[in-house]
């Protein structure tokens, strides 16, 4: 069973792929979604005490 943040990461990852296939890699909405996903991944690592330098 996925924890809440892992579920959210997967949901945002799927959204990123969907947007990328519709608009291409350089579209603003794709870049924004990518940053949103990055923030969730960073949050996950912070919560797990695995923040990378």
JSON list of N, CA, C and O in Angstrom, two decimals:
[
{"chain": "A", "resi": 1, "resn": "UNK", "atom": "N", "xyz": [0.84, -1.19, 0.00]},
{"chain": "A", "resi": 1, "resn": "UNK", "atom": "CA", "xyz": [0.00, 0.00, 0.00]},
{"chain": "A", "resi": 1, "resn": "UNK", "atom": "C", "xyz": [0.88, 1.25, 0.00]},
{"chain": "A", "resi": 1, "resn": "UNK", "atom": "O", "xyz": [1.84, 1.34, 0.75]},
{"chain": "A", "resi": 2, "resn": "UNK", "atom": "N", "xyz": [0.53, 2.19, -0.84]},
{"chain": "A", "resi": 2, "resn": "UNK", "atom": "CA", "xyz": [1.31, 3.42, -0.94]},
{"chain": "A", "resi": 2, "resn": "UNK", "atom": "C", "xyz": [0.91, 4.39, 0.17]},
{"chain": "A", "resi": 2, "resn": "UNK", "atom": "O", "xyz": [-0.25, 4.51, 0.50]},
{"chain": "A", "resi": 3, "resn": "UNK", "atom": "N", "xyz": [1.92, 5.07, 0.70]},
{"chain": "A", "resi": 3, "resn": "UNK", "atom": "CA", "xyz": [1.62, 6.13, 1.66]},
{"chain": "A", "resi": 3, "resn": "UNK", "atom": "C", "xyz": [1.08, 7.34, 0.89]},
{"chain": "A", "resi": 3, "resn": "UNK", "atom": "O", "xyz": [1.17, 7.41, -0.33]},
{"chain": "A", "resi": 4, "resn": "UNK", "atom": "N", "xyz": [0.54, 8.30, 1.63]},
{"chain": "A", "resi": 4, "resn": "UNK", "atom": "CA", "xyz": [-0.07, 9.47, 1.01]},
{"chain": "A", "resi": 4, "resn": "UNK", "atom": "C", "xyz": [0.85, 10.21, 0.06]},
{"chain": "A", "resi": 4, "resn": "UNK", "atom": "O", "xyz": [0.47, 10.53, -1.06]},
{"chain": "A", "resi": 5, "resn": "UNK", "atom": "N", "xyz": [2.07, 10.49, 0.50]},
{"chain": "A", "resi": 5, "resn": "UNK", "atom": "CA", "xyz": [2.96, 11.28, -0.35]},
{"chain": "A", "resi": 5, "resn": "UNK", "atom": "C", "xyz": [3.42, 10.48, -1.57]},
{"chain": "A", "resi": 5, "resn": "UNK", "atom": "O", "xyz": [3.55, 11.02, -2.66]},
{"chain": "A", "resi": 6, "resn": "UNK", "atom": "N", "xyz": [3.62, 9.18, -1.40]},
{"chain": "A", "resi": 6, "resn": "UNK", "atom": "CA", "xyz": [4.02, 8.37, -2.56]},
{"chain": "A", "resi": 6, "resn": "UNK", "atom": "C", "xyz": [2.88, 8.29, -3.58]},
{"chain": "A", "resi": 6, "resn": "UNK", "atom": "O", "xyz": [3.12, 8.32, -4.79]},
{"chain": "A", "resi": 7, "resn": "UNK", "atom": "N", "xyz": [1.67, 8.20, -3.10]},
{"chain": "A", "resi": 7, "resn": "UNK", "atom": "CA", "xyz": [0.51, 8.21, -3.99]},
{"chain": "A", "resi": 7, "resn": "UNK", "atom": "C", "xyz": [0.44, 9.53, -4.74]},
{"chain": "A", "resi": 7, "resn": "UNK", "atom": "O", "xyz": [0.21, 9.56, -5.95]},
{"chain": "A", "resi": 8, "resn": "UNK", "atom": "N", "xyz": [0.65, 10.62, -4.04]},
{"chain": "A", "resi": 8, "resn": "UNK", "atom": "CA", "xyz": [0.61, 11.95, -4.65]},
{"chain": "A", "resi": 8, "resn": "UNK", "atom": "C", "xyz": [1.73, 12.11, -5.68]},
{"chain": "A", "resi": 8, "resn": "UNK", "atom": "O", "xyz": [1.51, 12.66, -6.76]},
{"chain": "A", "resi": 9, "resn": "UNK", "atom": "N", "xyz": [2.92, 11.61, -5.35]},
{"chain": "A", "resi": 9, "resn": "UNK", "atom": "CA", "xyz": [4.04, 11.65, -6.30]},
{"chain": "A", "resi": 9, "resn": "UNK", "atom": "C", "xyz": [3.68, 10.91, -7.58]},
{"chain": "A", "resi": 9, "resn": "UNK", "atom": "O", "xyz": [3.90, 11.40, -8.69]},
{"chain": "A", "resi": 10, "resn": "UNK", "atom": "N", "xyz": [3.12, 9.72, -7.43]},
{"chain": "A", "resi": 10, "resn": "UNK", "atom": "CA", "xyz": [2.75, 8.93, -8.61]},
{"chain": "A", "resi": 10, "resn": "UNK", "atom": "C", "xyz": [1.67, 9.63, -9.43]},
{"chain": "A", "resi": 10, "resn": "UNK", "atom": "O", "xyz": [1.73, 9.65, -10.66]},
{"chain": "A", "resi": 11, "resn": "UNK", "atom": "N", "xyz": [0.71, 10.21, -8.76]},
{"chain": "A", "resi": 11, "resn": "UNK", "atom": "CA", "xyz": [-0.37, 10.94, -9.44]},
{"chain": "A", "resi": 11, "resn": "UNK", "atom": "C", "xyz": [0.20, 12.12, -10.24]},
{"chain": "A", "resi": 11, "resn": "UNK", "atom": "O", "xyz": [-0.16, 12.32, -11.40]},
{"chain": "A", "resi": 12, "resn": "UNK", "atom": "N", "xyz": [1.09, 12.87, -9.62]},
{"chain": "A", "resi": 12, "resn": "UNK", "atom": "CA", "xyz": [1.71, 14.02, -10.30]},
{"chain": "A", "resi": 12, "resn": "UNK", "atom": "C", "xyz": [2.63, 13.58, -11.43]},
{"chain": "A", "resi": 12, "resn": "UNK", "atom": "O", "xyz": [2.72, 14.25, -12.45]},
{"chain": "A", "resi": 13, "resn": "UNK", "atom": "N", "xyz": [3.30, 12.44, -11.26]},
{"chain": "A", "resi": 13, "resn": "UNK", "atom": "CA", "xyz": [4.16, 11.90, -12.32]},
{"chain": "A", "resi": 13, "resn": "UNK", "atom": "C", "xyz": [3.33, 11.52, -13.55]},
{"chain": "A", "resi": 13, "resn": "UNK", "atom": "O", "xyz": [3.70, 11.83, -14.68]},
{"chain": "A", "resi": 14, "resn": "UNK", "atom": "N", "xyz": [2.20, 10.88, -13.31]},
{"chain": "A", "resi": 14, "resn": "UNK", "atom": "CA", "xyz": [1.33, 10.52, -14.42]},
{"chain": "A", "resi": 14, "resn": "UNK", "atom": "C", "xyz": [0.81, 11.76, -15.14]},
{"chain": "A", "resi": 14, "resn": "UNK", "atom": "O", "xyz": [0.73, 11.79, -16.37]},
{"chain": "A", "resi": 15, "resn": "UNK", "atom": "N", "xyz": [0.47, 12.78, -14.36]},
{"chain": "A", "resi": 15, "resn": "UNK", "atom": "CA", "xyz": [0.01, 14.04, -14.95]},
{"chain": "A", "resi": 15, "resn": "UNK", "atom": "C", "xyz": [1.11, 14.68, -15.79]},
{"chain": "A", "resi": 15, "resn": "UNK", "atom": "O", "xyz": [0.85, 15.20, -16.87]},
{"chain": "A", "resi": 16, "resn": "UNK", "atom": "N", "xyz": [2.33, 14.62, -15.31]},
{"chain": "A", "resi": 16, "resn": "UNK", "atom": "CA", "xyz": [3.47, 15.16, -16.06]},
{"chain": "A", "resi": 16, "resn": "UNK", "atom": "C", "xyz": [3.60, 14.46, -17.41]},
{"chain": "A", "resi": 16, "resn": "UNK", "atom": "O", "xyz": [3.76, 15.11, -18.44]},
{"chain": "A", "resi": 17, "resn": "UNK", "atom": "N", "xyz": [3.51, 13.15, -17.41]},
{"chain": "A", "resi": 17, "resn": "UNK", "atom": "CA", "xyz": [3.64, 12.40, -18.66]},
{"chain": "A", "resi": 17, "resn": "UNK", "atom": "C", "xyz": [2.49, 12.73, -19.62]},
{"chain": "A", "resi": 17, "resn": "UNK", "atom": "O", "xyz": [2.70, 12.85, -20.84]},
{"chain": "A", "resi": 18, "resn": "UNK", "atom": "N", "xyz": [1.31, 12.88, -19.08]},
{"chain": "A", "resi": 18, "resn": "UNK", "atom": "CA", "xyz": [0.15, 13.23, -19.90]},
{"chain": "A", "resi": 18, "resn": "UNK", "atom": "C", "xyz": [0.35, 14.61, -20.56]},
{"chain": "A", "resi": 18, "resn": "UNK", "atom": "O", "xyz": [0.16, 14.76, -21.76]},
{"chain": "A", "resi": 19, "resn": "UNK", "atom": "N", "xyz": [0.75, 15.59, -19.75]},
{"chain": "A", "resi": 19, "resn": "UNK", "atom": "CA", "xyz": [0.97, 16.93, -20.28]},
{"chain": "A", "resi": 19, "resn": "UNK", "atom": "C", "xyz": [2.09, 16.95, -21.31]},
{"chain": "A", "resi": 19, "resn": "UNK", "atom": "O", "xyz": [2.00, 17.62, -22.34]},
{"chain": "A", "resi": 20, "resn": "UNK", "atom": "N", "xyz": [3.15, 16.21, -21.03]},
{"chain": "A", "resi": 20, "resn": "UNK", "atom": "CA", "xyz": [4.29, 16.16, -21.95]},
{"chain": "A", "resi": 20, "resn": "UNK", "atom": "C", "xyz": [3.87, 15.57, -23.29]},
{"chain": "A", "resi": 20, "resn": "UNK", "atom": "O", "xyz": [4.26, 16.07, -24.35]},
{"chain": "A", "resi": 21, "resn": "UNK", "atom": "N", "xyz": [3.05, 14.55, -23.27]},
{"chain": "A", "resi": 21, "resn": "UNK", "atom": "CA", "xyz": [2.62, 13.94, -24.54]},
{"chain": "A", "resi": 21, "resn": "UNK", "atom": "C", "xyz": [1.69, 14.87, -25.32]},
{"chain": "A", "resi": 21, "resn": "UNK", "atom": "O", "xyz": [1.67, 14.83, -26.54]},
{"chain": "A", "resi": 22, "resn": "UNK", "atom": "N", "xyz": [0.95, 15.72, -24.61]},
{"chain": "A", "resi": 22, "resn": "UNK", "atom": "CA", "xyz": [0.04, 16.64, -25.28]},
{"chain": "A", "resi": 22, "resn": "UNK", "atom": "C", "xyz": [0.73, 17.90, -25.79]},
{"chain": "A", "resi": 22, "resn": "UNK", "atom": "O", "xyz": [0.42, 18.39, -26.88]},
{"chain": "A", "resi": 23, "resn": "UNK", "atom": "N", "xyz": [1.67, 18.43, -25.01]},
{"chain": "A", "resi": 23, "resn": "UNK", "atom": "CA", "xyz": [2.22, 19.75, -25.30]},
{"chain": "A", "resi": 23, "resn": "UNK", "atom": "C", "xyz": [3.72, 19.78, -25.60]},
{"chain": "A", "resi": 23, "resn": "UNK", "atom": "O", "xyz": [4.23, 20.82, -26.00]},
{"chain": "A", "resi": 24, "resn": "UNK", "atom": "N", "xyz": [4.43, 18.70, -25.34]},
{"chain": "A", "resi": 24, "resn": "UNK", "atom": "CA", "xyz": [5.87, 18.69, -25.55]},
{"chain": "A", "resi": 24, "resn": "UNK", "atom": "C", "xyz": [6.61, 19.11, -24.28]},
{"chain": "A", "resi": 24, "resn": "UNK", "atom": "O", "xyz": [6.02, 19.64, -23.34]},
{"chain": "A", "resi": 25, "resn": "UNK", "atom": "N", "xyz": [7.90, 18.88, -24.29]},
{"chain": "A", "resi": 25, "resn": "UNK", "atom": "CA", "xyz": [8.71, 19.08, -23.09]},
{"chain": "A", "resi": 25, "resn": "UNK", "atom": "C", "xyz": [8.89, 20.55, -22.69]},
{"chain": "A", "resi": 25, "resn": "UNK", "atom": "O", "xyz": [9.15, 20.84, -21.54]},
{"chain": "A", "resi": 26, "resn": "UNK", "atom": "N", "xyz": [8.77, 21.47, -23.61]},
{"chain": "A", "resi": 26, "resn": "UNK", "atom": "CA", "xyz": [9.12, 22.86, -23.31]},
{"chain": "A", "resi": 26, "resn": "UNK", "atom": "C", "xyz": [7.92, 23.75, -23.01]},
{"chain": "A", "resi": 26, "resn": "UNK", "atom": "O", "xyz": [8.07, 24.94, -22.78]},
{"chain": "A", "resi": 27, "resn": "UNK", "atom": "N", "xyz": [6.74, 23.19, -23.01]},
{"chain": "A", "resi": 27, "resn": "UNK", "atom": "CA", "xyz": [5.56, 23.99, -22.71]},
{"chain": "A", "resi": 27, "resn": "UNK", "atom": "C", "xyz": [5.57, 24.41, -21.24]},
{"chain": "A", "resi": 27, "resn": "UNK", "atom": "O", "xyz": [6.02, 23.67, -20.37]},
{"chain": "A", "resi": 28, "resn": "UNK", "atom": "N", "xyz": [5.07, 25.59, -20.98]},
{"chain": "A", "resi": 28, "resn": "UNK", "atom": "CA", "xyz": [5.10, 26.13, -19.62]},
{"chain": "A", "resi": 28, "resn": "UNK", "atom": "C", "xyz": [4.35, 25.24, -18.62]},
{"chain": "A", "resi": 28, "resn": "UNK", "atom": "O", "xyz": [4.82, 25.02, -17.50]},
{"chain": "A", "resi": 29, "resn": "UNK", "atom": "N", "xyz": [3.22, 24.69, -19.02]},
{"chain": "A", "resi": 29, "resn": "UNK", "atom": "CA", "xyz": [2.46, 23.85, -18.08]},
{"chain": "A", "resi": 29, "resn": "UNK", "atom": "C", "xyz": [3.23, 22.58, -17.73]},
{"chain": "A", "resi": 29, "resn": "UNK", "atom": "O", "xyz": [3.14, 22.07, -16.62]},
{"chain": "A", "resi": 30, "resn": "UNK", "atom": "N", "xyz": [4.03, 22.07, -18.68]},
{"chain": "A", "resi": 30, "resn": "UNK", "atom": "CA", "xyz": [4.85, 20.88, -18.42]},
{"chain": "A", "resi": 30, "resn": "UNK", "atom": "C", "xyz": [5.97, 21.23, -17.44]},
{"chain": "A", "resi": 30, "resn": "UNK", "atom": "O", "xyz": [6.24, 20.47, -16.50]},
{"chain": "A", "resi": 31, "resn": "UNK", "atom": "N", "xyz": [6.59, 22.37, -17.63]},
{"chain": "A", "resi": 31, "resn": "UNK", "atom": "CA", "xyz": [7.66, 22.80, -16.74]},
{"chain": "A", "resi": 31, "resn": "UNK", "atom": "C", "xyz": [7.14, 23.04, -15.32]},
{"chain": "A", "resi": 31, "resn": "UNK", "atom": "O", "xyz": [7.78, 22.65, -14.34]},
{"chain": "A", "resi": 32, "resn": "UNK", "atom": "N", "xyz": [5.97, 23.64, -15.22]},
{"chain": "A", "resi": 32, "resn": "UNK", "atom": "CA", "xyz": [5.37, 23.87, -13.90]},
{"chain": "A", "resi": 32, "resn": "UNK", "atom": "C", "xyz": [5.04, 22.55, -13.22]},
{"chain": "A", "resi": 32, "resn": "UNK", "atom": "O", "xyz": [5.31, 22.37, -12.03]},
{"chain": "A", "resi": 33, "resn": "UNK", "atom": "N", "xyz": [4.50, 21.61, -13.98]},
{"chain": "A", "resi": 33, "resn": "UNK", "atom": "CA", "xyz": [4.17, 20.30, -13.41]},
{"chain": "A", "resi": 33, "resn": "UNK", "atom": "C", "xyz": [5.44, 19.58, -12.97]},
{"chain": "A", "resi": 33, "resn": "UNK", "atom": "O", "xyz": [5.47, 18.92, -11.92]},
{"chain": "A", "resi": 34, "resn": "UNK", "atom": "N", "xyz": [6.50, 19.72, -13.74]},
{"chain": "A", "resi": 34, "resn": "UNK", "atom": "CA", "xyz": [7.78, 19.10, -13.38]},
{"chain": "A", "resi": 34, "resn": "UNK", "atom": "C", "xyz": [8.31, 19.67, -12.06]},
{"chain": "A", "resi": 34, "resn": "UNK", "atom": "O", "xyz": [8.80, 18.92, -11.20]},
{"chain": "A", "resi": 35, "resn": "UNK", "atom": "N", "xyz": [8.18, 20.98, -11.89]},
{"chain": "A", "resi": 35, "resn": "UNK", "atom": "CA", "xyz": [8.62, 21.60, -10.64]},
{"chain": "A", "resi": 35, "resn": "UNK", "atom": "C", "xyz": [7.76, 21.13, -9.47]},
{"chain": "A", "resi": 35, "resn": "UNK", "atom": "O", "xyz": [8.27, 20.91, -8.37]},
{"chain": "A", "resi": 36, "resn": "UNK", "atom": "N", "xyz": [6.47, 20.97, -9.70]},
{"chain": "A", "resi": 36, "resn": "UNK", "atom": "CA", "xyz": [5.56, 20.48, -8.65]},
{"chain": "A", "resi": 36, "resn": "UNK", "atom": "C", "xyz": [5.98, 19.06, -8.23]},
{"chain": "A", "resi": 36, "resn": "UNK", "atom": "O", "xyz": [6.05, 18.76, -7.03]},
{"chain": "A", "resi": 37, "resn": "UNK", "atom": "N", "xyz": [6.28, 18.23, -9.20]},
{"chain": "A", "resi": 37, "resn": "UNK", "atom": "CA", "xyz": [6.73, 16.88, -8.91]},
{"chain": "A", "resi": 37, "resn": "UNK", "atom": "C", "xyz": [8.06, 16.89, -8.16]},
{"chain": "A", "resi": 37, "resn": "UNK", "atom": "O", "xyz": [8.23, 16.16, -7.17]},
{"chain": "A", "resi": 38, "resn": "UNK", "atom": "N", "xyz": [8.99, 17.72, -8.58]},
{"chain": "A", "resi": 38, "resn": "UNK", "atom": "CA", "xyz": [10.28, 17.84, -7.90]},
{"chain": "A", "resi": 38, "resn": "UNK", "atom": "C", "xyz": [10.09, 18.23, -6.43]},
{"chain": "A", "resi": 38, "resn": "UNK", "atom": "O", "xyz": [10.76, 17.67, -5.55]},
{"chain": "A", "resi": 39, "resn": "UNK", "atom": "N", "xyz": [9.20, 19.16, -6.17]},
{"chain": "A", "resi": 39, "resn": "UNK", "atom": "CA", "xyz": [8.95, 19.60, -4.80]},
{"chain": "A", "resi": 39, "resn": "UNK", "atom": "C", "xyz": [8.41, 18.45, -3.95]},
{"chain": "A", "resi": 39, "resn": "UNK", "atom": "O", "xyz": [8.80, 18.29, -2.79]},
{"chain": "A", "resi": 40, "resn": "UNK", "atom": "N", "xyz": [7.51, 17.67, -4.49]},
{"chain": "A", "resi": 40, "resn": "UNK", "atom": "CA", "xyz": [6.97, 16.52, -3.75]},
{"chain": "A", "resi": 40, "resn": "UNK", "atom": "C", "xyz": [8.06, 15.49, -3.45]},
{"chain": "A", "resi": 40, "resn": "UNK", "atom": "O", "xyz": [8.12, 14.94, -2.35]},
{"chain": "A", "resi": 41, "resn": "UNK", "atom": "N", "xyz": [8.91, 15.24, -4.43]},
{"chain": "A", "resi": 41, "resn": "UNK", "atom": "CA", "xyz": [10.00, 14.29, -4.23]},
{"chain": "A", "resi": 41, "resn": "UNK", "atom": "C", "xyz": [10.95, 14.81, -3.16]},
{"chain": "A", "resi": 41, "resn": "UNK", "atom": "O", "xyz": [11.38, 14.06, -2.27]},
{"chain": "A", "resi": 42, "resn": "UNK", "atom": "N", "xyz": [11.28, 16.10, -3.21]},
{"chain": "A", "resi": 42, "resn": "UNK", "atom": "CA", "xyz": [12.13, 16.70, -2.19]},
{"chain": "A", "resi": 42, "resn": "UNK", "atom": "C", "xyz": [11.49, 16.60, -0.81]},
{"chain": "A", "resi": 42, "resn": "UNK", "atom": "O", "xyz": [12.15, 16.30, 0.19]},
{"chain": "A", "resi": 43, "resn": "UNK", "atom": "N", "xyz": [10.19, 16.85, -0.75]},
{"chain": "A", "resi": 43, "resn": "UNK", "atom": "CA", "xyz": [9.46, 16.74, 0.51]},
{"chain": "A", "resi": 43, "resn": "UNK", "atom": "C", "xyz": [9.53, 15.31, 1.05]},
{"chain": "A", "resi": 43, "resn": "UNK", "atom": "O", "xyz": [9.75, 15.09, 2.24]},
{"chain": "A", "resi": 44, "resn": "UNK", "atom": "N", "xyz": [9.37, 14.34, 0.18]},
{"chain": "A", "resi": 44, "resn": "UNK", "atom": "CA", "xyz": [9.45, 12.94, 0.58]},
{"chain": "A", "resi": 44, "resn": "UNK", "atom": "C", "xyz": [10.82, 12.64, 1.21]},
{"chain": "A", "resi": 44, "resn": "UNK", "atom": "O", "xyz": [10.90, 12.05, 2.28]},
{"chain": "A", "resi": 45, "resn": "UNK", "atom": "N", "xyz": [11.88, 13.09, 0.55]},
{"chain": "A", "resi": 45, "resn": "UNK", "atom": "CA", "xyz": [13.23, 12.85, 1.08]},
{"chain": "A", "resi": 45, "resn": "UNK", "atom": "C", "xyz": [13.46, 13.58, 2.40]},
{"chain": "A", "resi": 45, "resn": "UNK", "atom": "O", "xyz": [14.09, 13.04, 3.31]},
{"chain": "A", "resi": 46, "resn": "UNK", "atom": "N", "xyz": [12.94, 14.80, 2.52]},
{"chain": "A", "resi": 46, "resn": "UNK", "atom": "CA", "xyz": [13.08, 15.53, 3.79]},
{"chain": "A", "resi": 46, "resn": "UNK", "atom": "C", "xyz": [12.38, 14.78, 4.92]},
{"chain": "A", "resi": 46, "resn": "UNK", "atom": "O", "xyz": [12.90, 14.63, 6.01]},
{"chain": "A", "resi": 47, "resn": "UNK", "atom": "N", "xyz": [11.17, 14.30, 4.65]},
{"chain": "A", "resi": 47, "resn": "UNK", "atom": "CA", "xyz": [10.41, 13.58, 5.66]},
{"chain": "A", "resi": 47, "resn": "UNK", "atom": "C", "xyz": [11.08, 12.27, 6.06]},
{"chain": "A", "resi": 47, "resn": "UNK", "atom": "O", "xyz": [10.97, 11.84, 7.20]},
{"chain": "A", "resi": 48, "resn": "UNK", "atom": "N", "xyz": [11.76, 11.66, 5.13]},
{"chain": "A", "resi": 48, "resn": "UNK", "atom": "CA", "xyz": [12.45, 10.40, 5.41]},
{"chain": "A", "resi": 48, "resn": "UNK", "atom": "C", "xyz": [13.84, 10.62, 5.97]},
{"chain": "A", "resi": 48, "resn": "UNK", "atom": "O", "xyz": [14.54, 9.67, 6.30]},
{"chain": "A", "resi": 49, "resn": "UNK", "atom": "N", "xyz": [14.25, 11.89, 6.08]},
{"chain": "A", "resi": 49, "resn": "UNK", "atom": "CA", "xyz": [15.59, 12.19, 6.59]},
{"chain": "A", "resi": 49, "resn": "UNK", "atom": "C", "xyz": [16.68, 11.82, 5.61]},
{"chain": "A", "resi": 49, "resn": "UNK", "atom": "O", "xyz": [17.81, 11.57, 6.01]},
{"chain": "A", "resi": 50, "resn": "UNK", "atom": "N", "xyz": [16.33, 11.82, 4.34]},
{"chain": "A", "resi": 50, "resn": "UNK", "atom": "CA", "xyz": [17.29, 11.43, 3.30]},
{"chain": "A", "resi": 50, "resn": "UNK", "atom": "C", "xyz": [17.64, 12.56, 2.37]},
{"chain": "A", "resi": 50, "resn": "UNK", "atom": "O", "xyz": [18.04, 12.35, 1.25]},
{"chain": "A", "resi": 51, "resn": "UNK", "atom": "N", "xyz": [17.47, 13.79, 2.85]},
{"chain": "A", "resi": 51, "resn": "UNK", "atom": "CA", "xyz": [17.73, 14.95, 2.01]},
{"chain": "A", "resi": 51, "resn": "UNK", "atom": "C", "xyz": [19.15, 14.88, 1.45]},
{"chain": "A", "resi": 51, "resn": "UNK", "atom": "O", "xyz": [20.10, 14.63, 2.18]},
{"chain": "A", "resi": 52, "resn": "UNK", "atom": "N", "xyz": [19.23, 15.08, 0.16]},
{"chain": "A", "resi": 52, "resn": "UNK", "atom": "CA", "xyz": [20.54, 15.02, -0.48]},
{"chain": "A", "resi": 52, "resn": "UNK", "atom": "C", "xyz": [21.15, 16.40, -0.56]},
{"chain": "A", "resi": 52, "resn": "UNK", "atom": "O", "xyz": [20.45, 17.38, -0.74]},
{"chain": "A", "resi": 53, "resn": "UNK", "atom": "N", "xyz": [22.46, 16.48, -0.42]},
{"chain": "A", "resi": 53, "resn": "UNK", "atom": "CA", "xyz": [23.15, 17.77, -0.45]},
{"chain": "A", "resi": 53, "resn": "UNK", "atom": "C", "xyz": [23.40, 18.18, -1.87]},
{"chain": "A", "resi": 53, "resn": "UNK", "atom": "O", "xyz": [23.63, 17.44, -2.73]}
]
